[in-house]
XYZ file of C-alpha atoms in Angstrom:
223
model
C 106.610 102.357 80.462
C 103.554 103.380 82.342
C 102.898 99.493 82.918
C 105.701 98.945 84.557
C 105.577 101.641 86.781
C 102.504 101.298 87.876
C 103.732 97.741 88.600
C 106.764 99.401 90.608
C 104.606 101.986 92.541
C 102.248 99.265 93.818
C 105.266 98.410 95.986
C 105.357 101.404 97.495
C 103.469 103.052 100.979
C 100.965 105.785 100.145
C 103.168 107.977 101.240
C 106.008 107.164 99.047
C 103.122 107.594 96.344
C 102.725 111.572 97.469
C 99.635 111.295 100.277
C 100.203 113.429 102.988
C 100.186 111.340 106.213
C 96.755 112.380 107.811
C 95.377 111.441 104.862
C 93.253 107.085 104.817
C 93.364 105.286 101.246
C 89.885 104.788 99.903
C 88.677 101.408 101.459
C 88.090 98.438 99.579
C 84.879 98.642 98.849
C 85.515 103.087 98.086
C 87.655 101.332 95.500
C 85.839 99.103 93.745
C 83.308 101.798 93.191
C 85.811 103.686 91.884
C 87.276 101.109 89.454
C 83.940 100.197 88.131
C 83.689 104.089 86.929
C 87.023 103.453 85.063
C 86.479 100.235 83.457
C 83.436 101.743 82.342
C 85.119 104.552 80.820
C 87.575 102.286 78.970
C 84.900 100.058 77.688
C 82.667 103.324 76.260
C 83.287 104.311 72.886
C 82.177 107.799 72.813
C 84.645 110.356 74.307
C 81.569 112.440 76.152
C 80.499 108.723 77.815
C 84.477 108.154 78.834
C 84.543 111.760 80.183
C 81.241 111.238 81.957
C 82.684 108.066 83.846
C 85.982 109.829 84.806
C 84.141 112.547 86.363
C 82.421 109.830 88.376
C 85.477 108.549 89.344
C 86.794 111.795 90.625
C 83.470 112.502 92.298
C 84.294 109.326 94.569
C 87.563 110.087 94.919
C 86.633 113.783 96.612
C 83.955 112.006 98.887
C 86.446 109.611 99.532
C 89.213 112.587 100.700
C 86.300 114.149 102.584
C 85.044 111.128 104.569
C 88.759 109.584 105.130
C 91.075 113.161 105.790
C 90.870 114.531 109.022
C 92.629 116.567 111.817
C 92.078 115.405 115.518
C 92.248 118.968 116.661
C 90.736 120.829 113.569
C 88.670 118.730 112.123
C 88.036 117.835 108.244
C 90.790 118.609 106.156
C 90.127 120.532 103.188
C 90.152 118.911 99.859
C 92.629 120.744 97.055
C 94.954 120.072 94.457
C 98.250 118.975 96.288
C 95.543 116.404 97.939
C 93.674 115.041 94.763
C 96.169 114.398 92.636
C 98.212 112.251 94.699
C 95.269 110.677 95.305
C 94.346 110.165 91.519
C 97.958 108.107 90.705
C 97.108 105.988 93.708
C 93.768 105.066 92.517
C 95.371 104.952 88.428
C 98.001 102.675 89.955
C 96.077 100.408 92.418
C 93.428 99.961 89.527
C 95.309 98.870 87.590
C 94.536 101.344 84.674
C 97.591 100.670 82.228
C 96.016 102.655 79.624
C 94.986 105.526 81.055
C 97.144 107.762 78.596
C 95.275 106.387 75.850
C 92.467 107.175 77.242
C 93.179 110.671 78.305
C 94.633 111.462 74.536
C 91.696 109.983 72.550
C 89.157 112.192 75.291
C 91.266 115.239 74.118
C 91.642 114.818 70.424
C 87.911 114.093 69.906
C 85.947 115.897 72.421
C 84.888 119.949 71.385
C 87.598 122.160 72.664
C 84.565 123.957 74.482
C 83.987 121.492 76.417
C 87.938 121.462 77.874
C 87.053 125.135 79.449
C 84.417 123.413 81.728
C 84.872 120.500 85.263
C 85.636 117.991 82.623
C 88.837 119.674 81.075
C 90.184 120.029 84.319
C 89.926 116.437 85.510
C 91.029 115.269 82.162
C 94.218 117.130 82.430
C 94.483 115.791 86.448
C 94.385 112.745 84.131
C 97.242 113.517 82.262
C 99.414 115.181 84.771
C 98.958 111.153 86.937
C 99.971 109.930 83.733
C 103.246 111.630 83.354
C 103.720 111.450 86.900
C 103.730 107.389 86.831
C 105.720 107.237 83.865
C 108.351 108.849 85.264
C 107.781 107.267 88.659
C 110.935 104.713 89.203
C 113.920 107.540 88.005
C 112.323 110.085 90.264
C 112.190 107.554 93.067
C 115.491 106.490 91.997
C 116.795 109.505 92.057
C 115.814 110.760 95.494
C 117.440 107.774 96.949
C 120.706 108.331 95.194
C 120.682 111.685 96.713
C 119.935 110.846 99.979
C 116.935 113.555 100.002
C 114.981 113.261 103.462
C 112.011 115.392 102.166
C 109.310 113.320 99.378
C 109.064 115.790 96.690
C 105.551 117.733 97.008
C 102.779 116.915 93.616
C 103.879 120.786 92.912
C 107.903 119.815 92.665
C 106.740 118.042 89.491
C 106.492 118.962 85.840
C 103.593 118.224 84.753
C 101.925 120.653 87.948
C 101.688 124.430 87.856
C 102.326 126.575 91.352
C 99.903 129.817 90.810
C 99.367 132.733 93.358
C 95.958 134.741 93.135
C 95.292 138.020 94.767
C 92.212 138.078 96.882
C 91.085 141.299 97.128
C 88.652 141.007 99.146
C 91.419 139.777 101.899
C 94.308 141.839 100.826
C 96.388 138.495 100.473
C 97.742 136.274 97.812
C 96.399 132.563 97.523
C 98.243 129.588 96.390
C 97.002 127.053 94.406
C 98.584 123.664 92.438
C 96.931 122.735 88.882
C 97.501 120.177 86.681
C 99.090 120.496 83.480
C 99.457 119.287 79.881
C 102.240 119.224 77.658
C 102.283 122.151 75.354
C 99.068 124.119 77.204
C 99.573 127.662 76.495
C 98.547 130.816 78.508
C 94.856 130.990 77.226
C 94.533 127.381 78.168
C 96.049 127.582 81.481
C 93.658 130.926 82.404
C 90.792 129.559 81.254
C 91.300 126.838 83.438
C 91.963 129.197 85.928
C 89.154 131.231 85.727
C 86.796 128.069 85.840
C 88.240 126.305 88.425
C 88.307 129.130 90.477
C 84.939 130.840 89.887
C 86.797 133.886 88.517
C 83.906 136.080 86.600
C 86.263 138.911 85.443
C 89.344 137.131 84.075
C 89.887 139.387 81.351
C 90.992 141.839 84.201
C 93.661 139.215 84.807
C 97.157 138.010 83.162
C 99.556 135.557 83.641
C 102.810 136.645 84.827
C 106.139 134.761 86.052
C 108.389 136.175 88.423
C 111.952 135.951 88.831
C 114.005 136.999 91.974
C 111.422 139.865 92.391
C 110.772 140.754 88.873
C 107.194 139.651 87.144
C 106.794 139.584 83.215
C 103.449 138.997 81.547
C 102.698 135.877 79.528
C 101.349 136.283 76.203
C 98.355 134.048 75.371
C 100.557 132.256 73.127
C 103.222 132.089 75.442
């Protein structure tokens, strides 16, 4: 299934894929950098080596974003999220990495659950969330063209992506953010990841709430 997507979604503009339009595709030579970071993740056998060569990866991906994204009046566009992860299926699908989901499972079944609260747990579930993105690739494609929809869906329209708003204090405003998500994480996971990603040193002054047409309810860390 992923195979063939990825087979599918090489016929397809970067756009199409989910980059926003002021954003370049790494050049050739960005890329091959890139893929020789993910072959040698496939080739290591220990899951700490793999993860070490995927977080190479992603490093050249974000120098990539911040050498190749800009704004003629603005300037450098800043790198998050709803940037990145498009970015990651492109590079998954014009490498050519077919087994990426094997990959990504055999990181998180072997590698100390510790270890998932740190950089690496986050770019191991962007991983996974490119993974389920591609496999599903052609019916969600399909799909938008049977419906005639003008507007690409956005990384956070997806499933396998979480839309989260954080209160700045400091501000007095709410930021929005898009994070990547596995199957089956549950409300500890997600606000550890959270509180990591976002340098948060007081999460335990923090839940996890939903809200519906005005109303919020708090997630249990089980939830």
């Amino acid at each position: 299934s992923l195979s063939r997507n990825i087979k599918y979604a090489r016929s397809k503009t970067p756009v199409e894929i989910g980059l926003k339009n002021n954003l370049s595709v790494p050049s050739r030579a960005q890329m091959e950098t890139i893929k020789f970071h993910l072959t040698k993740m496939q080739k290591a056998y220990s899951p700490l080596k793999k993860l070490e060569h995927l977080l190479k990866a992603t490093q050249c991906i974000y120098q990539c974003l911040n050498g190749n994204s800009e704004d003629t009046v603005h300037g450098p566009v800043p790198i998050g999220a709803d940037d990145f992860l498009p970015m990651l299926i492109y590079v998954v699908v014009h490498c050519g990495i077919v087994a990426a989901e094997i990959e990504a499972d055999y990181m998180w079944d072997l590698i100390n659950p510790a270890v998932m609260n740190t950089e690496g747990g986050y770019y191991l579930t962007s991983l996974n969330s490119a993974v389920l993105v591609l496999k599903n690739f052609r019916e969600m494609q399909e799909a938008k063209t049977t419906q005639h929809e003008s507007r690409l869906p956005s990384i956070s329209d997806m499933q396998c992506f979480l839309k989260i708003a954080i209160p700045d204090e400091l501000r007095d405003s709410i930021i929005w953010k898009t994070l990547p998500v596995r199957p089956n994480m549950n409300t500890k996971d997600v606000c550890s990841m959270i509180a990591h990603k976002f340098k948060i040193t007081n999460p335990q002054d923090y839940g996890l709430y939903y809200l519906v047409k005005g109303r919020d309810t708090k997630l249990n860390d089980s939830d």
